[in-house]
Amino acid sequence: MVRDDDDPPIQTTSAVRQTETKEKLQKGQEKKEIDDTLVFVDTVVNVGQFVLKCIDAAKNVKIREKLINDTMVASDKIVI
């Protein structure tokens, strides 16, 4: 994708959160409420990342099992 000079700058998650926090504070929300929300969002993101790691680990286990089974089948076919 080619960026045009008129495109807004790409923001990091941290920058987006800072902007959202400032906007919410200007709207009158309490800082504690905002902080609690950010902690909740971080927790959800961390859980999501953990689930993805578990899925990857499960895939790796299945791949290992298949390789072991293939090796066992191949070794059974070897005639001495």
CSV table of C-alpha atoms in Angstrom, one decimal:
chain,number,residue,atom,x,y,z
A,1,MET,CA,0.0,0.0,0.0
A,2,VAL,CA,1.4,3.4,-0.9
A,3,ARG,CA,0.9,6.2,1.5
A,4,ASP,CA,-0.2,9.5,0.3
A,5,ASP,CA,1.2,12.7,1.9
A,6,ASP,CA,-2.4,13.7,2.7
A,7,ASP,CA,-3.0,10.5,4.8
A,8,PRO,CA,-3.1,11.0,8.5
A,9,PRO,CA,-0.1,9.6,10.4
A,10,ILE,CA,-0.3,6.0,11.5
A,11,GLN,CA,-1.0,5.9,15.3
A,12,THR,CA,0.3,3.3,17.7
A,13,THR,CA,-2.0,1.7,20.2
A,14,SER,CA,-0.4,3.8,22.9
A,15,ALA,CA,-1.0,7.0,21.0
A,16,VAL,CA,-4.6,6.1,20.3
A,17,ARG,CA,-5.2,5.4,24.0
A,18,GLN,CA,-3.7,8.7,25.0
A,19,THR,CA,-5.9,10.5,22.5
A,20,GLU,CA,-9.0,8.6,23.7
A,21,THR,CA,-8.2,9.3,27.3
A,22,LYS,CA,-7.8,13.0,26.7
A,23,GLU,CA,-11.1,13.1,24.8
A,24,LYS,CA,-12.9,11.3,27.6
A,25,LEU,CA,-11.4,13.5,30.3
A,26,GLN,CA,-12.7,16.5,28.3
A,27,LYS,CA,-16.1,15.0,28.2
A,28,GLY,CA,-16.1,14.8,32.0
A,29,GLN,CA,-15.5,11.1,32.6
A,30,GLU,CA,-13.6,10.2,35.8
A,31,LYS,CA,-10.0,9.2,35.4
A,32,LYS,CA,-10.5,6.0,37.5
A,33,GLU,CA,-13.3,4.9,35.2
A,34,ILE,CA,-11.1,5.4,32.1
A,35,ASP,CA,-8.2,3.6,33.8
A,36,ASP,CA,-10.5,0.7,34.7
A,37,THR,CA,-11.6,0.5,31.1
A,38,LEU,CA,-8.0,0.5,29.8
A,39,VAL,CA,-7.1,-2.3,32.3
A,40,PHE,CA,-10.0,-4.3,31.1
A,41,VAL,CA,-9.0,-3.8,27.4
A,42,ASP,CA,-5.5,-4.8,28.2
A,43,THR,CA,-6.8,-8.0,30.0
A,44,VAL,CA,-9.0,-8.9,27.0
A,45,VAL,CA,-6.1,-8.4,24.6
A,46,ASN,CA,-3.7,-10.5,26.8
A,47,VAL,CA,-6.3,-13.3,27.0
A,48,GLY,CA,-6.7,-13.1,23.2
A,49,GLN,CA,-3.0,-13.4,22.7
A,50,PHE,CA,-2.8,-16.3,25.1
A,51,VAL,CA,-5.6,-18.1,23.3
A,52,LEU,CA,-3.8,-17.6,20.0
A,53,LYS,CA,-0.6,-19.1,21.5
A,54,CYS,CA,-2.6,-22.1,22.7
A,55,ILE,CA,-4.0,-22.6,19.3
A,56,ASP,CA,-0.5,-22.5,17.7
A,57,ALA,CA,0.8,-24.9,20.4
A,58,ALA,CA,-2.1,-27.3,19.6
A,59,LYS,CA,-1.3,-27.2,15.9
A,60,ASN,CA,2.3,-27.9,16.7
A,61,VAL,CA,1.3,-30.9,18.8
A,62,LYS,CA,-0.8,-32.3,16.0
A,63,ILE,CA,2.1,-31.8,13.5
A,64,ARG,CA,4.4,-33.6,15.9
A,65,GLU,CA,2.0,-36.5,16.3
A,66,LYS,CA,1.6,-36.9,12.6
A,67,LEU,CA,5.4,-36.9,12.1
A,68,ILE,CA,5.8,-39.5,14.9
A,69,ASN,CA,3.1,-41.6,13.4
A,70,ASP,CA,4.6,-41.3,9.9
A,71,THR,CA,8.0,-42.3,11.2
A,72,MET,CA,6.5,-45.3,13.0
A,73,VAL,CA,4.7,-46.4,9.9
A,74,ALA,CA,7.8,-46.0,7.8
A,75,SER,CA,10.0,-47.9,10.4
A,76,ASP,CA,7.4,-50.8,10.4
A,77,LYS,CA,7.9,-51.1,6.7
A,78,ILE,CA,11.7,-51.5,6.9
A,79,VAL,CA,12.7,-55.1,6.4
A,80,ILE,CA,15.9,-56.2,8.1
